[in-house]
Short mmCIF file of C-alpha atoms in Angstrom, two decimals:
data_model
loop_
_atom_site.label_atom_id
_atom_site.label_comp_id
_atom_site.label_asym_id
_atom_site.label_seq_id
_atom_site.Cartn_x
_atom_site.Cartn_y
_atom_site.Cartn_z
CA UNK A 1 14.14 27.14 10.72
CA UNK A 2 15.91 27.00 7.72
CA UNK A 3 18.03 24.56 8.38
CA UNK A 4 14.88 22.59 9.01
CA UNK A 5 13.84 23.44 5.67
CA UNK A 6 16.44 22.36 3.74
CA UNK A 7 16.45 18.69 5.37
CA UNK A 8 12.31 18.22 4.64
CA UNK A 9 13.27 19.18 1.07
CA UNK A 10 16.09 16.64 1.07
CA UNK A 11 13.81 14.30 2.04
CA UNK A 12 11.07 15.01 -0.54
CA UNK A 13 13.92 14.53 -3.15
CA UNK A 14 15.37 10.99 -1.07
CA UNK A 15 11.71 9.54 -1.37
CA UNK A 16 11.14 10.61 -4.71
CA UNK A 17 7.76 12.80 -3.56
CA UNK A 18 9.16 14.88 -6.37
CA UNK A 19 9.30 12.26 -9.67
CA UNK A 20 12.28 10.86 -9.13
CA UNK A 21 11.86 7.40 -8.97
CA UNK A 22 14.46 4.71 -8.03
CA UNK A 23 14.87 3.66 -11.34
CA UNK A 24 15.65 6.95 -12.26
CA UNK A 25 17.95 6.92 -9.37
CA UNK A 26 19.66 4.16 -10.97
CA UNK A 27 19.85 5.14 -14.37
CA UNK A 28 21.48 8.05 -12.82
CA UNK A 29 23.71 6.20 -10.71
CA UNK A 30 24.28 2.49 -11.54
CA UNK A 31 26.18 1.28 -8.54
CA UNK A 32 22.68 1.59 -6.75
CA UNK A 33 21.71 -1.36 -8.37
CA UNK A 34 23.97 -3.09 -6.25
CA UNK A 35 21.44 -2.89 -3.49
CA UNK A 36 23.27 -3.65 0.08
CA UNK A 37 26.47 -3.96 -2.17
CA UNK A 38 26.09 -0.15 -3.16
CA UNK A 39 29.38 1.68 -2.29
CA UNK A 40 29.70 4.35 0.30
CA UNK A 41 30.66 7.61 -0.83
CA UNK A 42 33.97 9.04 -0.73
CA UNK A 43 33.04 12.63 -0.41
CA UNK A 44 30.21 15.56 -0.77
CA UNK A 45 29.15 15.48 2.82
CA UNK A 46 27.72 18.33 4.22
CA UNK A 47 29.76 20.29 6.81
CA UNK A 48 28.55 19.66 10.57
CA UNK A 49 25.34 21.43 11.42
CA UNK A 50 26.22 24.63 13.81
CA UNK A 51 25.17 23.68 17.56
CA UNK A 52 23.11 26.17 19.19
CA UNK A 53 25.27 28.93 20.88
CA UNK A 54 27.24 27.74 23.48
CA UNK A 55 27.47 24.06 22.82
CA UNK A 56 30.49 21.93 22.15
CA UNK A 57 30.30 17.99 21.30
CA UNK A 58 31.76 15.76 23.86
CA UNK A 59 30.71 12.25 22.89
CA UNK A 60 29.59 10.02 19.89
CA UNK A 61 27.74 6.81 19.99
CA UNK A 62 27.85 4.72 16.40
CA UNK A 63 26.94 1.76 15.31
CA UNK A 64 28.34 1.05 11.38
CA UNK A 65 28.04 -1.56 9.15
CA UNK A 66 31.22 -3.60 7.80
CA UNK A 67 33.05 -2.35 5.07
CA UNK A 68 32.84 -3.80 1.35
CA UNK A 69 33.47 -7.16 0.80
CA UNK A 70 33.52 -10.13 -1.27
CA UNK A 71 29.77 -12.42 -2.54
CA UNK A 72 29.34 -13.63 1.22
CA UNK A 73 29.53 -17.11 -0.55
CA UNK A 74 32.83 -18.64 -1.87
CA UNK A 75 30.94 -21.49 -3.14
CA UNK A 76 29.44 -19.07 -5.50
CA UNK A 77 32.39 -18.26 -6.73
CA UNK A 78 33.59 -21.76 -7.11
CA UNK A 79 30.33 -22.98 -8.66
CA UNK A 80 30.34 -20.18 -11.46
CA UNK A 81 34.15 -21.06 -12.59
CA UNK A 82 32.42 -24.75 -13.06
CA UNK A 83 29.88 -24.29 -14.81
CA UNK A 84 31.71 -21.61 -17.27
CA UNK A 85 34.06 -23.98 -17.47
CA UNK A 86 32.28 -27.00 -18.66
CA UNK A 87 30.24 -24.30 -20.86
CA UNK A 88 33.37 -23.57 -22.67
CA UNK A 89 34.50 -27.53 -22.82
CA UNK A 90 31.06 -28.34 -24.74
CA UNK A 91 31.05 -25.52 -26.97
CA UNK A 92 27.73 -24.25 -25.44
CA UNK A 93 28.33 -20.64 -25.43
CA UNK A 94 27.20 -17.53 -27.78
CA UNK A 95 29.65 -15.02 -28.23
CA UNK A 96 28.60 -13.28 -24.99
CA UNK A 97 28.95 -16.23 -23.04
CA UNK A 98 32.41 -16.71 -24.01
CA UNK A 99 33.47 -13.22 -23.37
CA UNK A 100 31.69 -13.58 -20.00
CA UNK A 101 33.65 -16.99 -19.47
CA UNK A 102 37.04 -15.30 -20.28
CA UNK A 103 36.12 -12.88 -17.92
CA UNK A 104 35.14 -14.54 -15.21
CA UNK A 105 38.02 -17.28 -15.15
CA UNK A 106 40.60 -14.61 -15.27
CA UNK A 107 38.88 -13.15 -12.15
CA UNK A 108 38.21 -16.70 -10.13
CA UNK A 109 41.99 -16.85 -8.77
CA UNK A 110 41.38 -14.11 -6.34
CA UNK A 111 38.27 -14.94 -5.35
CA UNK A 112 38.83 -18.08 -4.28
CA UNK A 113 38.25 -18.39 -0.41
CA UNK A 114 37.51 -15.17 0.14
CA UNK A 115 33.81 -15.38 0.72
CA UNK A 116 32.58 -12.88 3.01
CA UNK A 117 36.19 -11.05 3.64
CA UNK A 118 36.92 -7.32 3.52
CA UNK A 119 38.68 -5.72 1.00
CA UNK A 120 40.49 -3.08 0.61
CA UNK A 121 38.19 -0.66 -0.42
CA UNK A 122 35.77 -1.73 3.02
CA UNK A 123 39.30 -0.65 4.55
CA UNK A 124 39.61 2.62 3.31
CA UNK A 125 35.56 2.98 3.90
CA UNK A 126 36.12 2.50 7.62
CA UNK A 127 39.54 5.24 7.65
CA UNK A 128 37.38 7.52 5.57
CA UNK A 129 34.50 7.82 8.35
CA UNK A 130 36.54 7.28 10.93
CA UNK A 131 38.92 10.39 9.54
CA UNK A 132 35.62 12.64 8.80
CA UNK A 133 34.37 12.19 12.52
CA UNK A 134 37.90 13.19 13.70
CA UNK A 135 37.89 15.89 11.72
CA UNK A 136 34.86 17.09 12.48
CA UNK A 137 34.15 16.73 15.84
CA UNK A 138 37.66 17.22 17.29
CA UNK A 139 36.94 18.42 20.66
CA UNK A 140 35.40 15.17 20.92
CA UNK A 141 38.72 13.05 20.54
CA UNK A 142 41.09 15.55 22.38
CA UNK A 143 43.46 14.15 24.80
CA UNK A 144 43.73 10.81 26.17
CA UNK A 145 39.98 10.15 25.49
CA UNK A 146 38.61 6.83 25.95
CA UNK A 147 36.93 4.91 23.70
CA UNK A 148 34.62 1.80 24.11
CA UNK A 149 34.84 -0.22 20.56
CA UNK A 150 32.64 -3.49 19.70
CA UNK A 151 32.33 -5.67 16.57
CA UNK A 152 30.34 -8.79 16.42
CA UNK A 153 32.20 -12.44 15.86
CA UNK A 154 32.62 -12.01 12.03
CA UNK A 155 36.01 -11.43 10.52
CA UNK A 156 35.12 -8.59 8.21
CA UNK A 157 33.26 -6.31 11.43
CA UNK A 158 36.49 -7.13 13.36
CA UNK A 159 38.74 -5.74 10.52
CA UNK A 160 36.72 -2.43 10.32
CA UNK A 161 36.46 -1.54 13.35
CA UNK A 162 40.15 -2.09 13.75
CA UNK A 163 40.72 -0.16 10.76
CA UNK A 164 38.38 2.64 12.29
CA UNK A 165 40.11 2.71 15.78
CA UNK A 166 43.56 2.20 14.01
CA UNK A 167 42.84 5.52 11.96
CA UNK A 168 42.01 7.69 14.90
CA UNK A 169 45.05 6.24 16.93
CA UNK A 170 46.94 8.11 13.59
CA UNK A 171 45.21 11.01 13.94
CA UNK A 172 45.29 11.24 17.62
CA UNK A 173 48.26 8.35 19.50
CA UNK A 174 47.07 9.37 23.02
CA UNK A 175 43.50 7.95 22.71
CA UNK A 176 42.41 5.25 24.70
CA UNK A 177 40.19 2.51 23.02
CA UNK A 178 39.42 -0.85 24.09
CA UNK A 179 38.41 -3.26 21.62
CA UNK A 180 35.76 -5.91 22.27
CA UNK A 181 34.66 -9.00 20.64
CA UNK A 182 32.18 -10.55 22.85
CA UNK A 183 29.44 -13.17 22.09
CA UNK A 184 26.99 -11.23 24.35
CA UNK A 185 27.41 -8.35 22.68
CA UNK A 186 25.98 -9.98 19.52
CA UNK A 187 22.21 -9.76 21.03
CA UNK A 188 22.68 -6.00 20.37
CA UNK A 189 25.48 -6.13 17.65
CA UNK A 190 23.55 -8.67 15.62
CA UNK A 191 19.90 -8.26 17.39
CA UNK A 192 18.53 -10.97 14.96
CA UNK A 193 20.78 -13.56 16.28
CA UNK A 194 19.88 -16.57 18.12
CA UNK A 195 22.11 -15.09 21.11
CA UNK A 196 19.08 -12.32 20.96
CA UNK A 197 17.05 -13.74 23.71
CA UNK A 198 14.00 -12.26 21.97
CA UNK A 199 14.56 -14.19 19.10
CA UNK A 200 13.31 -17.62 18.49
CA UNK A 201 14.97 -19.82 15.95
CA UNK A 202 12.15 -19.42 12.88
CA UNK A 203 12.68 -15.93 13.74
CA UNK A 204 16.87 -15.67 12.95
CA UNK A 205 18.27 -14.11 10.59
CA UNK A 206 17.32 -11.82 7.79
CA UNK A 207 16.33 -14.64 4.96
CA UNK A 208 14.26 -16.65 6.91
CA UNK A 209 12.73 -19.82 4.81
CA UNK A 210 9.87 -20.03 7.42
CA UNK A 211 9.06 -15.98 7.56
CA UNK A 212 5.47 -14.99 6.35
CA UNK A 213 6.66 -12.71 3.78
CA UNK A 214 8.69 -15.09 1.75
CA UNK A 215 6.00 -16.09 -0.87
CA UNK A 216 5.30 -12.63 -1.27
CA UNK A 217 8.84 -12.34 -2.15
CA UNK A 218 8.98 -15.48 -4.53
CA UNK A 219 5.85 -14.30 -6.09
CA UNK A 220 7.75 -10.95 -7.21
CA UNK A 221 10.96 -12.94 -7.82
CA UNK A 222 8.98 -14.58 -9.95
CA UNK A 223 7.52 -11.78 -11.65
CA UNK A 224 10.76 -9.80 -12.05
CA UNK A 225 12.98 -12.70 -13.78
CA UNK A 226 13.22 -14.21 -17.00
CA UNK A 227 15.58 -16.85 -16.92
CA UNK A 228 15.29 -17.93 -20.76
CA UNK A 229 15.38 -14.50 -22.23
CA UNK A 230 18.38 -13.75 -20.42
CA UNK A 231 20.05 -17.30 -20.40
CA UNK A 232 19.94 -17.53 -24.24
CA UNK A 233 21.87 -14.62 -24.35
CA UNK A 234 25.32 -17.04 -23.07
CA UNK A 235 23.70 -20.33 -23.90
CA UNK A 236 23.61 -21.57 -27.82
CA UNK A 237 20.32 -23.30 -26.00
CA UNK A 238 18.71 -21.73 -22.53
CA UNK A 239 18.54 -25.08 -21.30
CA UNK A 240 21.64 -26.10 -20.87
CA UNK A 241 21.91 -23.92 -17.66
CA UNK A 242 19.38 -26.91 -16.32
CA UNK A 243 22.81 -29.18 -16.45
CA UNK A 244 23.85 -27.15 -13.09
CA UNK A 245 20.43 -26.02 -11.59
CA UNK A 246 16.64 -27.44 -10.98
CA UNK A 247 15.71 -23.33 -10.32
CA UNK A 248 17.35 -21.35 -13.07
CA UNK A 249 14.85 -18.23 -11.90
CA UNK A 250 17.49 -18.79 -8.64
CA UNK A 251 20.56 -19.30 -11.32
CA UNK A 252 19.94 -15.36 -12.36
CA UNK A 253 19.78 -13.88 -9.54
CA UNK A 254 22.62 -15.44 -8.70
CA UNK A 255 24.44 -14.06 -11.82
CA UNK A 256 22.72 -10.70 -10.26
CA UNK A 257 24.60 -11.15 -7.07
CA UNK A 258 27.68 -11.55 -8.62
CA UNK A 259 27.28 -8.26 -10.19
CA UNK A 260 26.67 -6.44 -7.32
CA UNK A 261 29.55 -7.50 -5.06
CA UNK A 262 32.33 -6.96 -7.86
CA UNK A 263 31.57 -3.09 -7.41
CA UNK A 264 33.45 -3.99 -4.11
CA UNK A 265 36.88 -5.80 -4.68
CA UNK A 266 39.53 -4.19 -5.67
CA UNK A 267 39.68 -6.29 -8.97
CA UNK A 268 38.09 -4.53 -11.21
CA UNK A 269 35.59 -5.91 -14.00
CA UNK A 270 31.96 -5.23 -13.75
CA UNK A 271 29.27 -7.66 -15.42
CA UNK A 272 26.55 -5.59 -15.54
CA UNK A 273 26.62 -5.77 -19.20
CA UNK A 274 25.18 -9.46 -18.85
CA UNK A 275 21.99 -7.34 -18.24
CA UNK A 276 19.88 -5.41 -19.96
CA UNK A 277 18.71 -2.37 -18.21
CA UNK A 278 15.25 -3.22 -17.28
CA UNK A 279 16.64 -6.45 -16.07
CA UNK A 280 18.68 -5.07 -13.50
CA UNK A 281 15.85 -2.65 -12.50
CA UNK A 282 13.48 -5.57 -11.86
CA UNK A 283 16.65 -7.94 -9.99
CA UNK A 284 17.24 -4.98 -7.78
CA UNK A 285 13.42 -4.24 -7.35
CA UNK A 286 13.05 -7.44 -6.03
CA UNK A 287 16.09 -7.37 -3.76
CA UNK A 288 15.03 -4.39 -2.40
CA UNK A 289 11.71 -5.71 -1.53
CA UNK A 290 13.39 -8.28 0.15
CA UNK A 291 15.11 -6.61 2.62
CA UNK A 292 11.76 -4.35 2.75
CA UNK A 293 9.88 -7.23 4.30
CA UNK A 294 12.45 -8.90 6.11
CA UNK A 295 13.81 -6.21 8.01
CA UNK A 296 12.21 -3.07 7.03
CA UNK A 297 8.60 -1.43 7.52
CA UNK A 298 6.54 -4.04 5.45
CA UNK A 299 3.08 -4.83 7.57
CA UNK A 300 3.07 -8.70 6.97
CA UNK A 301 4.14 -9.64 10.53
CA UNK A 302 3.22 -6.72 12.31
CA UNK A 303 6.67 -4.70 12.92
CA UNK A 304 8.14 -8.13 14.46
CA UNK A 305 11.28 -8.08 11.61
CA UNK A 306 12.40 -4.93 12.97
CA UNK A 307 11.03 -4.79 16.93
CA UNK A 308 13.87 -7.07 18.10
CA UNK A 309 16.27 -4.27 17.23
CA UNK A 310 15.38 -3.00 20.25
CA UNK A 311 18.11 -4.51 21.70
CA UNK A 312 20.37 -2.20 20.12
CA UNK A 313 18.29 0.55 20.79
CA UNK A 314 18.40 -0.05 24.22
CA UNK A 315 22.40 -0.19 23.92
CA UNK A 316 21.70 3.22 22.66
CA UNK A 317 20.98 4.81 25.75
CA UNK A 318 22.34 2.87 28.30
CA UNK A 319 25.20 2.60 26.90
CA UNK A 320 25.40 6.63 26.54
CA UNK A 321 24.51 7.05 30.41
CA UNK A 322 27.38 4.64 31.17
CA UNK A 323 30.11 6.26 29.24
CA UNK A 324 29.04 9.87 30.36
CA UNK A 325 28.91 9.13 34.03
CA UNK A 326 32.16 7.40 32.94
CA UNK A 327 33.81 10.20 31.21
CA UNK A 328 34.24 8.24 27.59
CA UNK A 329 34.28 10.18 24.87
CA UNK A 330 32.90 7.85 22.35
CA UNK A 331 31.36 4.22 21.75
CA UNK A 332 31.60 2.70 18.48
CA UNK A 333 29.80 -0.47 17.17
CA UNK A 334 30.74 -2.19 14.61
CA UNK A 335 27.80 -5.08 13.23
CA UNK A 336 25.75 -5.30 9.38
CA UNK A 337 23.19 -3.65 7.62
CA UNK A 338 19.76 -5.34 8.96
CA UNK A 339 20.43 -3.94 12.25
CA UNK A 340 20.55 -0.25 10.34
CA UNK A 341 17.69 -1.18 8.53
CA UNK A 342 15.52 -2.02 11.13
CA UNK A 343 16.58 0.43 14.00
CA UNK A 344 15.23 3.33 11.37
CA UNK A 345 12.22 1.34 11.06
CA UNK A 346 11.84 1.08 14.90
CA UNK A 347 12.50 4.43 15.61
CA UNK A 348 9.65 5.50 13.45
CA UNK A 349 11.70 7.78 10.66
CA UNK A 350 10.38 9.07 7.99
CA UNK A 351 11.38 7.24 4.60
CA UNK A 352 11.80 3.89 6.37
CA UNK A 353 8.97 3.48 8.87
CA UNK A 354 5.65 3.43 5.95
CA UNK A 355 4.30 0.13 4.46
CA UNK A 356 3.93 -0.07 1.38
CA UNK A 357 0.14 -0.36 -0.42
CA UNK A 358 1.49 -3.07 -2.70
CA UNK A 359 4.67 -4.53 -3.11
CA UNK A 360 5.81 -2.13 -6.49
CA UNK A 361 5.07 0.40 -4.20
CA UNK A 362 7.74 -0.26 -1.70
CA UNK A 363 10.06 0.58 -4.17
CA UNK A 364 9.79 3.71 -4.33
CA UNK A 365 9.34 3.87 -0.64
CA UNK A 366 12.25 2.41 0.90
CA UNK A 367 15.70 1.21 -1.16
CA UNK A 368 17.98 -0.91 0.16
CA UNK A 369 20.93 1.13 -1.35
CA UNK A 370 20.46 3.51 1.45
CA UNK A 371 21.95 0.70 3.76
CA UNK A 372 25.43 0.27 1.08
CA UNK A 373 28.82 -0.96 2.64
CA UNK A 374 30.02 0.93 5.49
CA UNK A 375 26.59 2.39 6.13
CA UNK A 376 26.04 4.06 9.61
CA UNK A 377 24.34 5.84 12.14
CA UNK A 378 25.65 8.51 14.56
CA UNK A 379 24.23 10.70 17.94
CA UNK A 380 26.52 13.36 18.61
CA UNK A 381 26.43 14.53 22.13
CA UNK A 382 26.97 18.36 23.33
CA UNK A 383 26.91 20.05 26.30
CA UNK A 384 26.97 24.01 27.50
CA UNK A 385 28.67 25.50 30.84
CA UNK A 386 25.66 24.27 32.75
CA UNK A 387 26.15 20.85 31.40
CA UNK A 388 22.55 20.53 29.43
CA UNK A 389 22.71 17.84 27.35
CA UNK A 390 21.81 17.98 23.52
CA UNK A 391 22.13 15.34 20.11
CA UNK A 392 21.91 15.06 16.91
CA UNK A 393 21.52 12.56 14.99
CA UNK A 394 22.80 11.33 11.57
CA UNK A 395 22.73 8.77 8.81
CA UNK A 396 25.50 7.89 6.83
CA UNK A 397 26.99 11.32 8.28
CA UNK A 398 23.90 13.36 7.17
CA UNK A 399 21.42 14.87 9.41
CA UNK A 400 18.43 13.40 10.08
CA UNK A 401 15.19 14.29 11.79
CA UNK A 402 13.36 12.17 14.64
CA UNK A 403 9.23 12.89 14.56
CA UNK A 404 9.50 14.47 17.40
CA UNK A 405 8.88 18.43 18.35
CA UNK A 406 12.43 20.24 18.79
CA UNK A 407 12.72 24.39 18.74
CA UNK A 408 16.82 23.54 17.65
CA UNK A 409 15.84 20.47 15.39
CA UNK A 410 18.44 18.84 14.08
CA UNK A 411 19.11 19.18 17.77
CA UNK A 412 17.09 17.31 20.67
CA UNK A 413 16.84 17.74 24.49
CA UNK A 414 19.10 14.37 25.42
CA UNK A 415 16.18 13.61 28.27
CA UNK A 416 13.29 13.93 25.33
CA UNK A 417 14.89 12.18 23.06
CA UNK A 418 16.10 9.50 25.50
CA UNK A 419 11.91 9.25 26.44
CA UNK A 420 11.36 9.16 22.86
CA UNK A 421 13.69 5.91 22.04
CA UNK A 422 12.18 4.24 25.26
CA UNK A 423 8.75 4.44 23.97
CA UNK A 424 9.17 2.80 20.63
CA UNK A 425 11.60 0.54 22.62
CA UNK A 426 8.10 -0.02 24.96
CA UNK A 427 6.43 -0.54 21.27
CA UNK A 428 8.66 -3.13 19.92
CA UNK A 429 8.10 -5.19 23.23
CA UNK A 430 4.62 -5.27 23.29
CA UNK A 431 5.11 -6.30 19.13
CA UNK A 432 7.24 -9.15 20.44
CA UNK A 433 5.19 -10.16 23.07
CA UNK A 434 1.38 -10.10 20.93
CA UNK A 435 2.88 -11.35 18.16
CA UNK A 436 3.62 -15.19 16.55
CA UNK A 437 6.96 -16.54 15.79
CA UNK A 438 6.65 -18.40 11.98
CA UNK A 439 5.66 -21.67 12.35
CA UNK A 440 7.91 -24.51 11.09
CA UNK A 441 6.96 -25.58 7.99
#
């Protein structure tokens, strides 16, 4: 019971039930402004909840988001060195622009290319979890355990979960992983994929153009920018950005962007400074809503951003049945953040499952920072001498209650639970089935 208590309090203070706000969140911690770019802690997780007498783990089943990494765009990159450049050339920048320019071309040399690649800090993200659930849970990886390891296609999911594997090997040689890169395995890995058979092509993807809640989204983008006022801050004259872009509203969020993925290389320089502080509330508000519609708990089309997650869901307990009757010790998945996002919406969890009443409101309902680089989600199996099966399960290695009735909550019966996960996977098919695919436009 009082364990219980202590994680409803830290979930008042996570949604903010008791003042704190997100902006206060960010004032408080500025890397949250990042949004998805927000780095994953190094440290002050809490020590393993006890298991109920007589338990012992025996298995883990993860899925966890790629390390940090570079803008996924190199052309970003390449198109911001430009435009600085020919800035500089005609004498069009204020003071701030200039020491922005300097900045930035210094910088543009190891960007170059690297687009969407790991770094070396998404590395050490990936050895850091993977060390922690060693460490803790070493019954688990005893032996010559075997392990079932999957990333989808993309380069920087590969290089964590090699990273991850490649750390426990260290900590333990005579494990036994297999490593898997299979297209299939993106209709779970990546459930918003085209390979998802669920998923028709106006549904794909996370940024949609033809999803409903995209004007929504524009309207707020709208609302939260102010291209001049920040523009004439590196431009002698605001216009001149309209040399190198029809949308300059697009232009700053772009310089936004850029902000929030430098918190990930391992070059360090930070332009948050290009902001003012209720200018990167507002960018990240809007962000944040973003993802909140796209993937997360927003009403506008009915649960169907987040029911096709189901696929992964459903990898979730299969996949556990397999490698127990198996005798695997662990099955690790390695993917990207809207698949985190919306499995905690499908599975109905408090703090990501409630729409918002307006879209200001979803702010302080739902954050995207939650979902940062290297993000996860864990069920950790344990049995007793008469092999009853219990789990737990966690996010981003902290506990993390289902809404359903337990007596040894954080703990769950592994056959109610398993009942539980089919019947919102039974809820996201009938979503799929009743509801519309976006029209073309």
């Amino acid at each position: 019971m009082k364990r219980l208590l202590i994680l409803a309090l830290g979930f008042l203070i996570s949604v903010g039930l008791w003042g704190q706000t997100a902006f206060e969140e960010i004032a408080v911690q500025p890397s949250k402004a990042g949004g998805i770019y927000h780095m994953y802690p190094e440290s002050g997780f809490s020590a393993p909840t006890a298991p109920p007498k007589g338990y012992k783990p025996f298995y883990i089943s993860h899925y966890g988001r790629h390390g940090a990494r570079f803008n996924s765009s190199s052309s970003m990159y390449d198109r911001f060195d430009q435009m600085m450049q020919k800035a500089h050339d005609d004498n069009a920048l204020t003071e701030k622009g200039e020491d922005f320019y300097r900045r930035y071309h210094a910088q543009y040399p190891y960007c170059v290319n690297r687009g969407g690649d790991l770094t070396e800090k998404g590395a050490n993200q990936h050895r850091g979890i993977a060390r922690r659930m060693f460490i803790n849970y070493p019954a688990v990886f005893k032996g010559a355990g075997k392990i079932d390891a999957r990333s989808t296609s993309v380069p920087r999911c590969i290089l964590s979960m090699d990273y991850f594997c490649d750390q426990l090997k260290r900590l333990n040689p005579k494990l036994q992983i297999e490593k898997t890169v299979n297209h299939d395995d993106m209709a779970f890995l990546n459930p918003h994929s085209i390979v998802n058979p669920l998923v028709t092509p106006t549904d794909e993807g996370y940024n949609n153009k033809y999803a409903y809640w995209q004007d929504n989204y524009k309207a707020m983008c709208r609302e939260n920018t102010n291209p001049e006022a920040f523009f004439s801050r590196l431009f002698k004259d605001w216009n001149y950005v309209k040399n190198f872009t029809d949308d300059p509203m697009k232009l700053e969020i772009d310089f936004y962007y850029l902000a929030c993925s430098n918190q990930c290389l391992d070059y360090e320089e930070s332009y948050w400074d290009l902001f003012t502080q209720e200018e990167i509330n507002l960018l990240w508000e809007a962000d944040s809503y973003r993802f909140f519609c796209s993937k997360g708990p927003d009403d506008i089309q009915g649960g169907r951003q987040w029911a096709f997650c189901r696929t992964l869901a459903d990898d979730f307990v299969k996949g556990a049945e397999k490698d127990i009757a198996e005798g695997r010790c662990a099955r690790l998945r390695f993917g990207h953040d809207i698949a985190i996002m919306s499995f905690m919406s499908l599975m109905d969890i408090d703090g990501w499952s409630t729409p918002a009443p307006t879209p200001h409101d979803a702010k302080d309902l739902w954050q995207d920072y939650n979902v940062q680089m290297g993000a996860n989600i864990q069920f950790v199996f344990y049995k007793n001498s008469k092999g009853n099966i219990i789990v737990k399960f966690m996010n981003n290695e902290e506990d993390v209650l289902f809404p359903i009735e337990s007596e040894i909550a954080p703990f769950y019966n592994w056959d109610a639970l398993k009942a539980y996960m089919e019947s919102r996977i039974a809820v996201a098919d009938n979503i799929i089935a009743t509801t519309q695919a976006p029209p073309k436009k």
